[in-house]
Short mmCIF file of C-alpha atoms and ligand atoms in Angstrom, two decimals:
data_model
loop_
_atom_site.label_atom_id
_atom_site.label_comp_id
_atom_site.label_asym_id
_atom_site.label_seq_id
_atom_site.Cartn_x
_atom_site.Cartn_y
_atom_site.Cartn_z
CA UNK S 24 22.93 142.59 311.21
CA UNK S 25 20.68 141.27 308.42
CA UNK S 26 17.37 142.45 307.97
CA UNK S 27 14.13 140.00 307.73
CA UNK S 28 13.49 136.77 308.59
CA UNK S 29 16.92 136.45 310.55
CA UNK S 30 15.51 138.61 312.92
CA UNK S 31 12.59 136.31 314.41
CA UNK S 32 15.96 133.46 314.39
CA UNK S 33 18.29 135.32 316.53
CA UNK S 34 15.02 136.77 318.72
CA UNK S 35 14.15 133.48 319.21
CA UNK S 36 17.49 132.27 319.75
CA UNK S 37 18.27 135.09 322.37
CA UNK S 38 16.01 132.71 324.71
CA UNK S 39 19.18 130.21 325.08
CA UNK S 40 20.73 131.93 328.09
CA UNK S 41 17.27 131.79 329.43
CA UNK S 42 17.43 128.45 328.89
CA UNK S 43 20.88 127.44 329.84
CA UNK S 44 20.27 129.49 333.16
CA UNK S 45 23.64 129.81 335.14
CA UNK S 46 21.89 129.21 338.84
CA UNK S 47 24.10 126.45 340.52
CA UNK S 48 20.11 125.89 341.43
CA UNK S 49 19.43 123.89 338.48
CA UNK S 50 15.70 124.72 338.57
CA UNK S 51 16.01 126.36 334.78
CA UNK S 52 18.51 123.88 333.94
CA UNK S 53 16.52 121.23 333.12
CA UNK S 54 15.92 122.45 329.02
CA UNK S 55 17.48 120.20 326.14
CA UNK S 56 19.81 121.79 324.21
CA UNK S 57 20.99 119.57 321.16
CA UNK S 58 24.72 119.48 319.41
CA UNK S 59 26.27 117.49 317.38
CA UNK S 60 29.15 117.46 314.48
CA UNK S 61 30.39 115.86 311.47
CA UNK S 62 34.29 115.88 309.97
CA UNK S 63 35.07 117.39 306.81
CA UNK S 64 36.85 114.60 305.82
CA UNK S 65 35.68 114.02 302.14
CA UNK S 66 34.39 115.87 299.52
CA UNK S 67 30.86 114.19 299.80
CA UNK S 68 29.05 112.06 302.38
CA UNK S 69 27.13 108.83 301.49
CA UNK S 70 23.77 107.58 301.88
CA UNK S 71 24.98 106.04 305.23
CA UNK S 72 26.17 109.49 306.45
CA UNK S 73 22.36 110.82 305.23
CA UNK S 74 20.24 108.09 306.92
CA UNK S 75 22.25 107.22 309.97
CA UNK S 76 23.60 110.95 310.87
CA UNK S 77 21.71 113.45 308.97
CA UNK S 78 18.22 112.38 308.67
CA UNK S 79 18.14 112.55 312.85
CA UNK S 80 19.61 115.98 312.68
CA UNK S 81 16.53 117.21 310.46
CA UNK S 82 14.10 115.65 312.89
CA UNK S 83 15.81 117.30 315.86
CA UNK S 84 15.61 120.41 314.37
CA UNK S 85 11.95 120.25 315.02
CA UNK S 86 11.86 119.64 318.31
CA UNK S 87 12.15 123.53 318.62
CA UNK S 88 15.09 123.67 321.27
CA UNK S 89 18.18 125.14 320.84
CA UNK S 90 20.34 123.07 318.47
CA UNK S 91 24.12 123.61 317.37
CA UNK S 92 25.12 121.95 314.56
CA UNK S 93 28.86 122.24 313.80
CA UNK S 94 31.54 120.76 311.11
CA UNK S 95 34.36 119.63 313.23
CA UNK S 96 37.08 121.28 311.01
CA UNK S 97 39.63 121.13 314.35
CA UNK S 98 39.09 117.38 314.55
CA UNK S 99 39.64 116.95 310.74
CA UNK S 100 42.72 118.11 311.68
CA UNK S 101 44.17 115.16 313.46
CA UNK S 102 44.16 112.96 310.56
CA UNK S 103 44.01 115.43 307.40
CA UNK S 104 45.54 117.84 305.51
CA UNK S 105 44.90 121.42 306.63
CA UNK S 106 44.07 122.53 303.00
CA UNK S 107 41.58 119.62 302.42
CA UNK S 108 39.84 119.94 305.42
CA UNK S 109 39.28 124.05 304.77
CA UNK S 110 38.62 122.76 301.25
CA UNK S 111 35.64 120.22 302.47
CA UNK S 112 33.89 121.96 305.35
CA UNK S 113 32.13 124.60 303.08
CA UNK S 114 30.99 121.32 301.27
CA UNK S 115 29.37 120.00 304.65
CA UNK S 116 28.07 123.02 305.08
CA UNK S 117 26.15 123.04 301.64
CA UNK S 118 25.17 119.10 302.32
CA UNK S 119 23.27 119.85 305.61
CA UNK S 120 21.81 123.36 303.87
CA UNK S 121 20.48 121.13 300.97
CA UNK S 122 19.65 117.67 302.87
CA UNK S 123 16.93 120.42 304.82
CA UNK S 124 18.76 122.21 307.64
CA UNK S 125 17.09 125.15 308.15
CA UNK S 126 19.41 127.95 310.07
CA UNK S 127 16.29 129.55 311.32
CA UNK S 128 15.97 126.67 313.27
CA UNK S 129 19.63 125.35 313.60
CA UNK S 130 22.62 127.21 314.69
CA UNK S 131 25.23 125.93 311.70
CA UNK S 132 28.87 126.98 312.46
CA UNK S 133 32.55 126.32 312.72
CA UNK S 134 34.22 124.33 315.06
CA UNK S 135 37.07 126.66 314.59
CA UNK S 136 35.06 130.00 315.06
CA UNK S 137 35.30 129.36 318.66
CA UNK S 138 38.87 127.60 319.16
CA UNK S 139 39.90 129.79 321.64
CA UNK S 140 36.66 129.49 324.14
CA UNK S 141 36.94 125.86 323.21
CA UNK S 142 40.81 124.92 323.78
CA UNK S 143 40.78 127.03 326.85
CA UNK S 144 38.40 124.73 328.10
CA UNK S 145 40.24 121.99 327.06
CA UNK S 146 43.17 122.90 328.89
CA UNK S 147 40.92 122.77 331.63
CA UNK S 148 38.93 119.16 331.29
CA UNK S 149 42.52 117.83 330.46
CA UNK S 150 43.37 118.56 333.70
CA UNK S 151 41.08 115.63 335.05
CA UNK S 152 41.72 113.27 331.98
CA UNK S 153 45.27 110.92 332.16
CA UNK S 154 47.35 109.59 329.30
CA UNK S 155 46.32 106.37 330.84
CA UNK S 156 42.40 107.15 330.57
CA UNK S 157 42.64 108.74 326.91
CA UNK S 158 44.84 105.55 325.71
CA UNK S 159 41.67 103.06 326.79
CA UNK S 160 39.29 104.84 324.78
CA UNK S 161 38.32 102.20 322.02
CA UNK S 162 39.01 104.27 318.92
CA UNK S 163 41.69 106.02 320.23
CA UNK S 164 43.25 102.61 321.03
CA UNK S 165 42.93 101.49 317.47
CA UNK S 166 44.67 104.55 316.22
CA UNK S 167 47.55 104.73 318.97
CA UNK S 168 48.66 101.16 318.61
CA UNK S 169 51.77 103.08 317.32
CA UNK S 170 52.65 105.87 319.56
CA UNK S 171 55.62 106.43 317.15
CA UNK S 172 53.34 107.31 314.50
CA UNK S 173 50.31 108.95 316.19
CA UNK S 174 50.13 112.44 317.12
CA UNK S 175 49.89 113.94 319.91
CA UNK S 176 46.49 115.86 318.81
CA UNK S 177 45.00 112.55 318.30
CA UNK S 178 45.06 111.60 321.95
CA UNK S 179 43.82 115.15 323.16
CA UNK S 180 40.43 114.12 320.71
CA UNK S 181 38.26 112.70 323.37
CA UNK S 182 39.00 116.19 325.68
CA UNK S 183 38.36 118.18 322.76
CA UNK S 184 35.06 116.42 322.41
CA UNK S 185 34.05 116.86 325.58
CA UNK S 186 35.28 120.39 325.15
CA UNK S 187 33.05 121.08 322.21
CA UNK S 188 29.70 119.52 323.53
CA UNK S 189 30.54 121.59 326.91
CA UNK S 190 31.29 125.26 325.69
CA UNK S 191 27.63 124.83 324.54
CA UNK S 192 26.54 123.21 327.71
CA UNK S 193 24.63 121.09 325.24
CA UNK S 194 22.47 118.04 327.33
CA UNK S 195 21.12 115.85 324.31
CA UNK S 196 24.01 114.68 322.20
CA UNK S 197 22.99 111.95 319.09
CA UNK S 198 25.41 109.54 319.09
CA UNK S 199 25.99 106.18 316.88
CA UNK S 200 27.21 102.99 318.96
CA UNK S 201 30.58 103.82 318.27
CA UNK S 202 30.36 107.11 319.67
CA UNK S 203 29.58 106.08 323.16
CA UNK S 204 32.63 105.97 324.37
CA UNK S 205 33.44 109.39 323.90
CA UNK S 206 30.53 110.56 324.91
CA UNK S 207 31.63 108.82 328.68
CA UNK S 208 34.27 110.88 328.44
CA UNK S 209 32.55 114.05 327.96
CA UNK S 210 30.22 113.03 331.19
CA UNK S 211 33.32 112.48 333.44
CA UNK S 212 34.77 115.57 332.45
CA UNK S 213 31.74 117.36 333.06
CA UNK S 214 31.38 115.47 336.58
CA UNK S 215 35.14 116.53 337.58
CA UNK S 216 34.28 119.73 337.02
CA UNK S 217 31.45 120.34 338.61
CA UNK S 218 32.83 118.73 341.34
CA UNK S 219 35.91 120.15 341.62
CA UNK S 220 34.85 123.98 340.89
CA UNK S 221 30.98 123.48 341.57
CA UNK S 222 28.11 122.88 339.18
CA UNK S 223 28.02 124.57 335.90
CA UNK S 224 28.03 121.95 333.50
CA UNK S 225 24.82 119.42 332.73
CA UNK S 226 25.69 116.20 332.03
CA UNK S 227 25.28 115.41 328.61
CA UNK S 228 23.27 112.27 327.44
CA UNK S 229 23.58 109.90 324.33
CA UNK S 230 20.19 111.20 322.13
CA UNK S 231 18.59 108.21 321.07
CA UNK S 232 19.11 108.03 317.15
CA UNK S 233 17.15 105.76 314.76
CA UNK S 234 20.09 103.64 314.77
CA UNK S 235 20.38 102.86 311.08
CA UNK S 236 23.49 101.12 309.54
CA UNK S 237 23.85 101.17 305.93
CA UNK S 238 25.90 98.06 304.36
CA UNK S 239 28.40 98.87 301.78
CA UNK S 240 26.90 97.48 298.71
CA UNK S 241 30.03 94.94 297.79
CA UNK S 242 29.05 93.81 301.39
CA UNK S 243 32.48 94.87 302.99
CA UNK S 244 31.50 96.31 306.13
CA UNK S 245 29.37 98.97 306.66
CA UNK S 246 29.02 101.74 304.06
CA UNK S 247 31.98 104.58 304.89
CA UNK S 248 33.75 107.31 303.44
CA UNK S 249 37.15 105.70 303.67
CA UNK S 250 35.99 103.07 301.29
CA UNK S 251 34.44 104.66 298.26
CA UNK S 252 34.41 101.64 296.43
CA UNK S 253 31.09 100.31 298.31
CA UNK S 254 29.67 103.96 298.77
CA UNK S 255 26.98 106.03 296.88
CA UNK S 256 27.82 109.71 297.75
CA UNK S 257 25.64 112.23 297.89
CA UNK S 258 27.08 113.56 294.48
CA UNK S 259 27.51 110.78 292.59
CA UNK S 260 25.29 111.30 289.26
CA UNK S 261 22.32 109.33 289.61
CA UNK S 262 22.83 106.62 286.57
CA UNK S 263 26.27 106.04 288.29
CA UNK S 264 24.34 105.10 291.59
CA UNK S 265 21.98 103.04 289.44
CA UNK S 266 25.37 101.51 288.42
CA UNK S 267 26.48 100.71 291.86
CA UNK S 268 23.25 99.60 293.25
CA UNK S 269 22.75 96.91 290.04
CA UNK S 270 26.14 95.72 290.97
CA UNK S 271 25.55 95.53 294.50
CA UNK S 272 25.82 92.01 296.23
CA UNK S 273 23.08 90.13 297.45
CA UNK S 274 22.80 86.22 298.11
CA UNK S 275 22.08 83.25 296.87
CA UNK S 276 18.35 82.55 297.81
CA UNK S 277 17.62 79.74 299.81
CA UNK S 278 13.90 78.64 299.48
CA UNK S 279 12.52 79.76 301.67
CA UNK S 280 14.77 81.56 303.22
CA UNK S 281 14.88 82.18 307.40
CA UNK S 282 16.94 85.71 308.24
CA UNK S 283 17.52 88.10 305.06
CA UNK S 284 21.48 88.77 305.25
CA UNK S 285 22.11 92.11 306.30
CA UNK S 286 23.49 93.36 302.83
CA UNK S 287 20.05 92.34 301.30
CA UNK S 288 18.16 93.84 304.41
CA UNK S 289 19.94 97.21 303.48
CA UNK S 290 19.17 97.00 299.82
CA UNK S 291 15.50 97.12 301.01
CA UNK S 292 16.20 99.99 303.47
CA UNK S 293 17.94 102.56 301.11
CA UNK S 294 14.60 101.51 298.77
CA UNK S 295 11.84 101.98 301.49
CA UNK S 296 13.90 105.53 302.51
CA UNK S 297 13.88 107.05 299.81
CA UNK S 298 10.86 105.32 297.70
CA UNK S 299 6.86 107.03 296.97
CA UNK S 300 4.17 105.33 297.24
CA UNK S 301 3.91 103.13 293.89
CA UNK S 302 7.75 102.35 294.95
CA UNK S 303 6.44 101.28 298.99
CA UNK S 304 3.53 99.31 297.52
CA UNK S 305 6.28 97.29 295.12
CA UNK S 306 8.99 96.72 298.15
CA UNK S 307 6.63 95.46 300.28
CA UNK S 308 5.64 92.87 297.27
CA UNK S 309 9.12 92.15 297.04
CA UNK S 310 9.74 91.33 301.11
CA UNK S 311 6.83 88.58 300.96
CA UNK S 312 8.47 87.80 297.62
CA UNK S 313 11.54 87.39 299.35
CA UNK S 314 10.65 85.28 302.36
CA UNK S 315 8.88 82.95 299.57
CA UNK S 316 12.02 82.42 298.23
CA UNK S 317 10.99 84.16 294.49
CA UNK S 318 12.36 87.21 294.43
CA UNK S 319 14.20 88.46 291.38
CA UNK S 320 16.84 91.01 292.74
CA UNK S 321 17.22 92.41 289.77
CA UNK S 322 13.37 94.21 290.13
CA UNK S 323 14.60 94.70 293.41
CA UNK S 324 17.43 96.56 292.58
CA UNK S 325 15.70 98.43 289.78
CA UNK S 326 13.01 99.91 291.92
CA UNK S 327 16.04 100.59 294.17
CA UNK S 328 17.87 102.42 292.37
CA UNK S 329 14.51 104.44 290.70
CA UNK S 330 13.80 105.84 294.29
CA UNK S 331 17.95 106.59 295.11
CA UNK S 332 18.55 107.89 291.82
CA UNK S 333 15.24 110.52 292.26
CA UNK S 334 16.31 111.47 296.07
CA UNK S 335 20.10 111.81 294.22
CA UNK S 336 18.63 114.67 291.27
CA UNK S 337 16.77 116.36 293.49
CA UNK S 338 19.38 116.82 296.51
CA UNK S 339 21.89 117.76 293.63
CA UNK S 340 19.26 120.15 292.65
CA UNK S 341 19.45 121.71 295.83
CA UNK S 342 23.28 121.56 297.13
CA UNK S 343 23.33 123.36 293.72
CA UNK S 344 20.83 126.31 294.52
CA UNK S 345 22.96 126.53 297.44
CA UNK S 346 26.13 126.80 295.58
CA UNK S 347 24.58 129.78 293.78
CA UNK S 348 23.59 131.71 296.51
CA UNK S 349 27.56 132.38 298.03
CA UNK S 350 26.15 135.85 299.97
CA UNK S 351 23.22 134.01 301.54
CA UNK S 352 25.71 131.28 301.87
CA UNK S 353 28.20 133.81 304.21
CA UNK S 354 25.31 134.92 305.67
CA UNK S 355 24.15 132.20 307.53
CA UNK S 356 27.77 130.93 308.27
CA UNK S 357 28.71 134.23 309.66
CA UNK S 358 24.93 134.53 312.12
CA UNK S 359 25.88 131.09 313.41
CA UNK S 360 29.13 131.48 313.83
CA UNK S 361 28.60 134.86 315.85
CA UNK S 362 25.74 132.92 317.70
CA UNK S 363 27.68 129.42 318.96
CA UNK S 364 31.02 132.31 319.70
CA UNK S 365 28.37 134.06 321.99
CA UNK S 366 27.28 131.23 323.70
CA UNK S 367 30.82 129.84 324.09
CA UNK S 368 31.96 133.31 325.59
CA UNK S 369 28.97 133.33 327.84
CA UNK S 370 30.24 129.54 329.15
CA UNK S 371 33.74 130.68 329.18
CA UNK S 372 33.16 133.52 331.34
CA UNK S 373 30.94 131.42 333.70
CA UNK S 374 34.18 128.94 333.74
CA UNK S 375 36.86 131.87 334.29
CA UNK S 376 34.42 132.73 337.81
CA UNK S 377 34.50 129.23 338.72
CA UNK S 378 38.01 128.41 338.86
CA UNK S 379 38.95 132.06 339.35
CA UNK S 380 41.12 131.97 336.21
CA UNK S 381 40.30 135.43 334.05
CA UNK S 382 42.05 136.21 330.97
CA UNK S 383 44.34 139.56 331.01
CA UNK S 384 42.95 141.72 329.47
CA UNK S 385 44.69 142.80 326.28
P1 LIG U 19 35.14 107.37 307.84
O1 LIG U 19 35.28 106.20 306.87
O2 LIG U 19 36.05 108.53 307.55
O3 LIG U 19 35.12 106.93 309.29
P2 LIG U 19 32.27 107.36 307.84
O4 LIG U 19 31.59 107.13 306.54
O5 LIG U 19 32.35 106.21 308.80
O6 LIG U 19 33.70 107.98 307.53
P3 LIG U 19 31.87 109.28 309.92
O7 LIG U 19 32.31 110.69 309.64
O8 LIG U 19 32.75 108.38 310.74
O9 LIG U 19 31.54 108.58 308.51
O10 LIG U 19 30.43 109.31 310.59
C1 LIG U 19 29.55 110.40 310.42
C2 LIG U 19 28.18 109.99 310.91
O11 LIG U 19 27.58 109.07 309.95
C3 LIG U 19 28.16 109.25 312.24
O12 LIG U 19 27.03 109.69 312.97
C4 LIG U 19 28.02 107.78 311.85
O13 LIG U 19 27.35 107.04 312.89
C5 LIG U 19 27.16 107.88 310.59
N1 LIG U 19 27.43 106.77 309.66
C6 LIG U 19 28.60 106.52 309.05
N2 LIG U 19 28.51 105.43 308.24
C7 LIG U 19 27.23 104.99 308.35
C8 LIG U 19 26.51 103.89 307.77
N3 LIG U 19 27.08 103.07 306.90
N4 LIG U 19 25.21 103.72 308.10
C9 LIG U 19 24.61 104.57 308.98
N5 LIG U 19 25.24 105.62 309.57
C10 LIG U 19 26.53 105.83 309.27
MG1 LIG U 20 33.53 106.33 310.65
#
């Protein structure tokens, strides 16, 4: 076990099964505990990914409760390459290290680490979740539209969800809109169980997230990994982003005009995220500008891309420290994967007394 400052981490985080409680009672039951997961689908995330997913994971953190943070390598799976997706999840790994995760705070791990607690308990939710049910879940529906084509892992996703926010008995999950749906699924599941074998699960609950949307700056859609052409990824060199962001779409100004359009709207945000003071004083010029019908968008997107391009060198800076420190690096994958595998044993065994299946012992 390492020496130091881990120690006052995994002290502290030996409170969680003080926290989790396992008295059908519920009386010590009523703690948060936090989790949520991105897919190691890409080499990078975008400035979407950092504002609308990541920047709410920091300020969780903070809250002080137990928090698991995982990359979903298993769900990469259902749609990607085995070899990119163990390629890209030491990448996410390295992008929530340098966008400020701190592991003393945040248990960082695997999805993988703990396949077997988490299948098993798959197997088990599955058993109250029909074809029928998992074929009306919204994305799912999108994707299945040819059973012929889609696999048969892709329709166990919502199950495995619900799988991997319940082997942590997590209760505070931070969800976009068009997570919701899954996250229903997870509460069923959780309610089937407990009725069906009696309580051991808390219901999880959608954690209120800012709720930002970043547009993708040639204004198709919103901003997204699967369309690099409006992105600006987190390792994009910052003159490129400057690039992008002076190329960006915006409108013709009406004068004056009533409702900015959302591309323009998001123009401002990524600014006023990411800008210092000098930076604030001259966006909030620029709104009144705007709304007077006078604004020049190219000092808009100048002062834009000044405060991206600065947030760009010094995450860089960072995610590169990072990259240097490969022990450290193990370090902190290896405590939190050991510490989510605990937990996930500890809810495993609590499920093998409910139902009264035990594993042989081998
Ligand atoms: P893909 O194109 O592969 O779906 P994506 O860019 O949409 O990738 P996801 O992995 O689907 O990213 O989402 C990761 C997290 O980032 C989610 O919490 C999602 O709500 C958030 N997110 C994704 N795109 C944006 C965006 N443009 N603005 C704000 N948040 C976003
Ligand atoms: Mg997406």
């Amino acid at each position: 076990m390492p020496k130091g400052p881990w120690l006052s981490w995994l002290e502290r985080l030996d409170g969680i099964e003080e926290v989790v409680g396992s008295s059908p009672t519920g009386s010590t039951m009523a703690k948060r505990i936090f989790l949520t997961g991105l897919r190691p689908t890409a080499t990078a995330l975008h400035l979407g990914n950092y504002l609308g997913a990541i920047r709410d994971v920091l300020a969780i953190q903070e809250k002080g409760a137990p928090f698991f943070l995982f990359v979903a390598d298993l769900h990469g799976l259902t749609t990607e390459d085995p070899q990119k997706v163990a390629a890209n999840r030491e990448k996410i790994l390295l992008t929530y290290l340098a966008a400020g995760v701190d592991p003393q705070k945040t248990i960082i791990y695997y999805q993988s680490a703990l396949a077997e607690e988490t299948l098993l308990l798959e197997i088990f939710l599955s058993r109250f979740f029909s074809v029928a049910q998992a074929l009306r879940v919204p994305t799912l529906k999108e994707k299945v539209r040819q059973p012929r084509q889609a696999s048969l892992f892709l329709l166990r996703y919502p199950a495995l969800m619900a799988a991997d926010i319940l082997i942590q008995r997590a209760t505070h999950i931070p969800v976009g809109k068009d997570q919701e749906a899954h996250l229903e699924v997870s509460q069923l599941l959780a309610r089937q169980f407990n009725r069906h074998f009696g309580y051991l699960f808390p219901i999880p609950r959608p954690y209120q997230t800012q709720g930002v949307k970043i547009i993708a700056l040639d204004g198709q859609g919103k901003m997204s990994k699967s369309r690099p052409q409006g992105a600006i990824f987190l390792n994009d060199h910052p003159e490129e982003a400057k690039q992008k962001i002076r190329r960006a779409v915006t409108e013709t100004l009406a004068k004056p005009p009533k409702e900015m359009s959302p591309a323009v709207a998001s123009l401002f945000l990524l600014g006023e995220s990411f800008a210092n003071r000098q930076e604030k004083e001259q966006l909030a010029n620029m709104r009144q500008e705007y709304f007077r019908g006078t604004l020049k968008f190219v000092h808009l997107k100048e002062v834009v891309g000044q405060a991206v391009g600065r947030f760009l060198v010094d995450f860089q800076r960072r995610y590169q420290s990072w990259q240097q420190k490969p022990k450290l690096l193990a370090t902190i994958l290896e405590e939190g994967n050991r510490r989510a595998k605990r937990h996930a044993q500890e809810t495993w065994q609590l499920v093998a007394a409910k139902t009264g299946f035990t594993l042989p012992r081998s």
